[in-house]
Each structure stands twice: as C-alpha cells, then as structure tokens.
Amino acid sequence: MLKKIKRISKMHRIFIAQDLKKLMEYKVDFLTGMFGFMVYQTINLLFLWIIFSGIPALHGWSYDEIIFIYGFSLLPKAIDHLFFDNLWSVGYWLVAKGDFDKYLTKPLNPFFTVLVEKFCVDAAGEFIVGIALIAVTIGKVSIQWSVMNVLLFILILPCATLIYTGIKTITASIAFWTKRSGHITHAFYLMNDFAKYPTSIYNDVIRNVITYIIPFAFTAFYPASYFLTGENPLFNLGGTVIAAAVLMTIGMLIWNKGVKSYESAGS
Amino acid sequence: MRRFLRIYLPFSKAGMQEMMAYRFNFIFHLIGEMLSCFVMYFVWLAVFESSDSSTFMGFSMVDMTVYLFISFMASFLTYSDGAINIGEEIRDGSIVMRMIKPVNFDMYLLFHELGSRFVSIFIVLVPMSVGVELYKFFVTGSVMFSLPNFALFSVSIIIAYLVSFYFNVCYGFLAFFLKNLWGSSVLKDAIISFLSGAKIPLAFMPPALAAVLTVLPFASLSYTPVMLYMGIYDAPQIIWSLSLQLFWLVFFWGLSKLIWRLAMKRLCVQGG
C-alpha cells in the first residue's frame, strides 16, 4: 500500500513537471488567463461593493462577512481547477474522439492518469484572489482562530474541493454512454455561483437543491458560516465531509461502470 | 442580391443543421449560463428586502429583473465566436482552403453563424422575452409590452450582433501573436461583461466612468439594446445610440478588412 502511494506520488510529480515545462512554452497565454480570472473576480467584487453602498447588511450579513464567504468559495474551486481540470476534457472530446484509448493502454489507473495529465496553473488567479479576500477581511470579522479552528479550516478545504471534483466526475462519466457530456458538466458546475451567498436569500426549492441534491452550498457558505459564527459545526462542517464522501463514491462507481462500457471511436 | 443570397444562404442552412444536431448541448449550455441570472435575481431580491427604499439608484425590483434577464439575453444573442479560429488558420496555412473558394471569408463565417443564431431566436429570444413579459404582468398586474420598444430592440440587437461579429473577427487575428486564445478569451469575456454593462448596469457606475463606457463599442453590444427594450431612452438618445452602434459596426468592419488585407500580403504557406 505504502509502496503504491509512493509510486503514485512520484508519477504525479513527473506529470506536474511536464506541465510546468508546457507552461514555460505558453507563458503569455498563462499570464493572460490568470489575469483574466482575476479581472473576472474583481468585477464581481465591484458588484458587491456597489450593492453594499445602498444597504448596511444583506440578510444580516455584513459586507466583510460576505466578502469572506466569497473569498472562501474561491479556494476549493481553485484547488479543483488546479489539479482536476482535465475532467472537462473527458466530457468535451476525450471520449467522443476516442482519445480515451491512451489511458487504457497505460499501466496506471485511468482515473488517476486523467486527473494528473493536466496541472492547470491558471487556477492561481482564483487562488490568489481567494487568499487575498480572506486576508483582507480576517481582521474585520469575528473569527476565533483557535488551533482547533485553524486545523478544521485546513481539513475542510480538501473536502469542499472534492464536492467539485465529485460533481465533475459524475457528469463527465455520462460521456461514456452519450459520447459528449461537457455541457452537462458546465450546467452543473456553474451552480457553484449559488454557494457564494447566504442560503437564506434563496427560495426553498433552490436552498434544498444546493444543500441536499447538488450540495455546492457546502463548498462555501456553510463551512464559511461556521468560521464566522461558530454555530452548528456538525451540520456546517460535517455536511461538507459527508457530501464530499457521497459524491466521490457515486462518482467513482459511475466512472468505473462507464470505463467498462467505453467504446472507442471508429477508425 | 439574389445571386448573393444563393451563394451564402446554404452556409446558413448548414449552420442551422449543426445547431440542431447539437441542440441538447446548446440547451444545457444555456441553462448553465442562465443560473447566474437567478443568483443575481435572488441577490437583488435580498438587497431590496434589506433596503429601506423601494428603488436602488433609480431601479425598482421589476426594472432590475427585466434588466438582468434581457441583458443576459442580449449578450447571449450577440455572442459571436464564428471567427475565433481565423488567426490560427492563417498560421497553420489551412486558410488557403478558404482562399481558393469563390466566397468572401467574412460573409462565409457570418452566414454560417447566422444559421445558428436563427435557431436561437426560437430557443432563447422568444421564451425569454415571453417569460419577462409574463413576470412583469404578474408582478405589476398590467400589460406593459410595448411594440415600438420591441421593434427598436430588434433593430438594435441585429446591429449589436454584427458589431460583435466583426469585433471578434479582429480579435481572431490576434492568434497570430498569442499562441493560443484560451487565456485571452477569459480576459476578453471578463472585460466585455464589465464594459458592456452586462454585469453591472452602467447607470450604477460613477457618472464620469458611465459616460465614457456608453461611448465605447462595448455598450453597443448589450447595454443599448437593453435600454431600448426597457424604453428608458428618449427620442434623441435613441437616435444617438443607434448611430453610435452603426459607427462601431463600420469601424470594426473596416478594421477587419484592413487586417485581412495586411495578413494576405504577408501570407506564406509552405507545402501542402
């Protein structure tokens, strides 16, 4: 087991090194992409700033708290984007064009190979903005930074990330039967927009969907609200862990079933 | 004119058929993009609930909802990526396949894309404008649909699409300089969504900035049609904004022709 993990992490390092080499080739494109994500986030912040110029608080949450939640929401998104971006390619063209063959011929787990093939450094744009927003607001919101909470913060990020990865895995796997599913992934992925705001602003239907069915609310608002208020750790943090575990399990089941029914493209 | 249409209409038909073949992809894409409208709708609802007054910078909740959805629709309808590969084709030489055919490269791309736009009239324009009008009816209790406004909107959105098309032809040539366009596309779309008022109405911005942005070509892409739909502009403003749209159309059309000519002079394709 330990040997296997060692081997896998060694492989991962080799893949990342390859990607960094590619990156040096496309420096300008990488920088514009990263800059693009930062501009996009800045515009969203400008929007928040404009609405808060008219109101003191949004459903009881102050400007700084909303910014903290917003910054928090970018972190799992960025981590998923950094490591697991290649799942998009599965649904968009790897299966449809038959390129998925190459993963099956390698002596590595196909899921692992797909994931590590692309190390998407563009995500740095989201990551930097996320960290910056948390850093700026951290002094202005009431968070108890006990050792316990710092540990929880570090531990909850991978779980929140896996919610993204799980949803992407499930929707990407659909391509094994339908050939293309990138647009389904796209439609589900964009639901993460709902997670950036307090769930109390939505109606019951949307609140239930983003909590229990496509649980993006657990990638940002719920865990962030625990750190802000210290309330309901069992639901706010436990829910994140459960959602991540459930989604990844379903994702792996569908993926493995899908790989078995994968038919390569002709010629 | 008949000859012209006989040459180019088949391209539209092909574009239409492609669109129909991928209609489920398209609908999922549309649903995904529309989600952000609903997020914004609830954010604005919360803003109006948290605020003491019933208007925010002159916009009521009904205005805001109409603005959100119509401006989404306008940006969606005027989105153009038919020419995105043009620079790439010049670099790898596959552009010769376009040059040996007796058709204009821009007319070919335009008519091809118009085919798919035609389908999106039925999938996007009709359901969304009916939805917005129904919403207005249920909230205010009176029918407020204005045919002249809708006609002005339609004219304006056609010009807006053409501006967007030629702007993107010019942008497509950039692939000459940038190795791949993905990174700069993210940047371009982010900047346009801000400068065109699609994210934040230009009226909410500081007056000086808003004044500059209304003159820039990006306002012509979605802000102008939306203002016309909502009937906010008076007669002189309507004439001014439509002329401005036409100006930017001519500008980007001319620019794309100029770049094309320069590129053709320097074009050097090796081998076959």
PDB file of N, CA, C and O in Angstrom, chain A residues 1 26 51 55 64 67 69 82 85 109 119 147 157-158 207 240 251 258:
ATOM      1  N   MET A   1       0.845  -1.201   0.000  1.00  0.00           N
ATOM      2  CA  MET A   1       0.000   0.000   0.000  1.00  0.00           C
ATOM      3  C   MET A   1       0.879   1.248   0.000  1.00  0.00           C
ATOM      4  O   MET A   1       0.741   2.127  -0.829  1.00  0.00           O
ATOM      5  N   TYR A  26       4.125  28.465 -23.019  1.00  0.00           N
ATOM      6  CA  TYR A  26       2.963  29.334 -23.267  1.00  0.00           C
ATOM      7  C   TYR A  26       2.827  30.381 -22.170  1.00  0.00           C
ATOM      8  O   TYR A  26       1.753  30.568 -21.625  1.00  0.00           O
ATOM      9  N   ILE A  51     -23.610  47.136  -4.481  1.00  0.00           N
ATOM     10  CA  ILE A  51     -24.866  46.880  -3.773  1.00  0.00           C
ATOM     11  C   ILE A  51     -24.750  47.233  -2.296  1.00  0.00           C
ATOM     12  O   ILE A  51     -25.701  47.704  -1.705  1.00  0.00           O
ATOM     13  N   ILE A  55     -27.020  49.412   0.993  1.00  0.00           N
ATOM     14  CA  ILE A  55     -27.626  48.729   2.144  1.00  0.00           C
ATOM     15  C   ILE A  55     -26.549  48.449   3.186  1.00  0.00           C
ATOM     16  O   ILE A  55     -25.377  48.260   2.840  1.00  0.00           O
ATOM     17  N   ASP A  64     -18.133  42.748   5.033  1.00  0.00           N
ATOM     18  CA  ASP A  64     -16.903  41.983   5.237  1.00  0.00           C
ATOM     19  C   ASP A  64     -17.184  40.483   5.316  1.00  0.00           C
ATOM     20  O   ASP A  64     -16.401  39.676   4.820  1.00  0.00           O
ATOM     21  N   ILE A  67     -17.785  39.191   1.849  1.00  0.00           N
ATOM     22  CA  ILE A  67     -16.508  39.093   1.127  1.00  0.00           C
ATOM     23  C   ILE A  67     -15.710  37.880   1.610  1.00  0.00           C
ATOM     24  O   ILE A  67     -15.082  37.171   0.820  1.00  0.00           O
ATOM     25  N   ILE A  69     -16.978  35.085   2.798  1.00  0.00           N
ATOM     26  CA  ILE A  69     -17.617  33.903   2.206  1.00  0.00           C
ATOM     27  C   ILE A  69     -17.209  33.777   0.741  1.00  0.00           C
ATOM     28  O   ILE A  69     -16.884  32.701   0.250  1.00  0.00           O
ATOM     29  N   LEU A  82      -6.981  23.555 -10.209  1.00  0.00           N
ATOM     30  CA  LEU A  82      -5.540  23.327 -10.334  1.00  0.00           C
ATOM     31  C   LEU A  82      -5.226  21.865 -10.641  1.00  0.00           C
ATOM     32  O   LEU A  82      -4.465  21.561 -11.547  1.00  0.00           O
ATOM     33  N   ASP A  85      -8.614  19.660 -13.509  1.00  0.00           N
ATOM     34  CA  ASP A  85      -9.245  20.356 -14.624  1.00  0.00           C
ATOM     35  C   ASP A  85      -9.488  19.443 -15.826  1.00  0.00           C
ATOM     36  O   ASP A  85     -10.359  19.692 -16.641  1.00  0.00           O
ATOM     37  N   ASN A 109      -3.877   3.541 -13.245  1.00  0.00           N
ATOM     38  CA  ASN A 109      -5.321   3.695 -13.148  1.00  0.00           C
ATOM     39  C   ASN A 109      -5.778   4.815 -14.073  1.00  0.00           C
ATOM     40  O   ASN A 109      -5.253   5.924 -14.007  1.00  0.00           O
ATOM     41  N   PHE A 119      -2.068  19.931 -15.156  1.00  0.00           N
ATOM     42  CA  PHE A 119      -1.882  20.691 -13.931  1.00  0.00           C
ATOM     43  C   PHE A 119      -2.150  22.133 -14.318  1.00  0.00           C
ATOM     44  O   PHE A 119      -1.367  22.754 -15.021  1.00  0.00           O
ATOM     45  N   VAL A 147      -6.506  26.863  17.713  1.00  0.00           N
ATOM     46  CA  VAL A 147      -5.765  25.828  16.981  1.00  0.00           C
ATOM     47  C   VAL A 147      -6.752  24.883  16.294  1.00  0.00           C
ATOM     48  O   VAL A 147      -6.584  24.488  15.136  1.00  0.00           O
ATOM     49  N   LEU A 157     -10.977  22.261   3.548  1.00  0.00           N
ATOM     50  CA  LEU A 157     -10.744  22.667   2.157  1.00  0.00           C
ATOM     51  C   LEU A 157     -10.696  21.489   1.189  1.00  0.00           C
ATOM     52  O   LEU A 157     -11.364  21.511   0.155  1.00  0.00           O
ATOM     53  N   PRO A 158      -9.903  20.426   1.507  1.00  0.00           N
ATOM     54  CA  PRO A 158      -9.924  19.292   0.570  1.00  0.00           C
ATOM     55  C   PRO A 158     -11.304  18.678   0.409  1.00  0.00           C
ATOM     56  O   PRO A 158     -11.671  18.257  -0.693  1.00  0.00           O
ATOM     57  N   ARG A 207     -32.757  26.466  -2.181  1.00  0.00           N
ATOM     58  CA  ARG A 207     -31.976  26.177  -0.968  1.00  0.00           C
ATOM     59  C   ARG A 207     -31.837  24.668  -0.777  1.00  0.00           C
ATOM     60  O   ARG A 207     -30.755  24.164  -0.466  1.00  0.00           O
ATOM     61  N   THR A 240     -20.216  19.012   4.918  1.00  0.00           N
ATOM     62  CA  THR A 240     -19.228  19.108   3.848  1.00  0.00           C
ATOM     63  C   THR A 240     -18.509  17.776   3.659  1.00  0.00           C
ATOM     64  O   THR A 240     -18.334  17.309   2.529  1.00  0.00           O
ATOM     65  N   GLY A 251     -19.370   9.098  -7.787  1.00  0.00           N
ATOM     66  CA  GLY A 251     -18.553   9.427  -8.966  1.00  0.00           C
ATOM     67  C   GLY A 251     -17.690   8.248  -9.389  1.00  0.00           C
ATOM     68  O   GLY A 251     -17.644   7.884 -10.559  1.00  0.00           O
ATOM     69  N   GLY A 258     -18.628   3.254 -16.278  1.00  0.00           N
ATOM     70  CA  GLY A 258     -18.518   3.907 -17.577  1.00  0.00           C
ATOM     71  C   GLY A 258     -17.314   3.416 -18.357  1.00  0.00           C
ATOM     72  O   GLY A 258     -17.409   3.129 -19.557  1.00  0.00           O
TER      73      GLY A 258
END
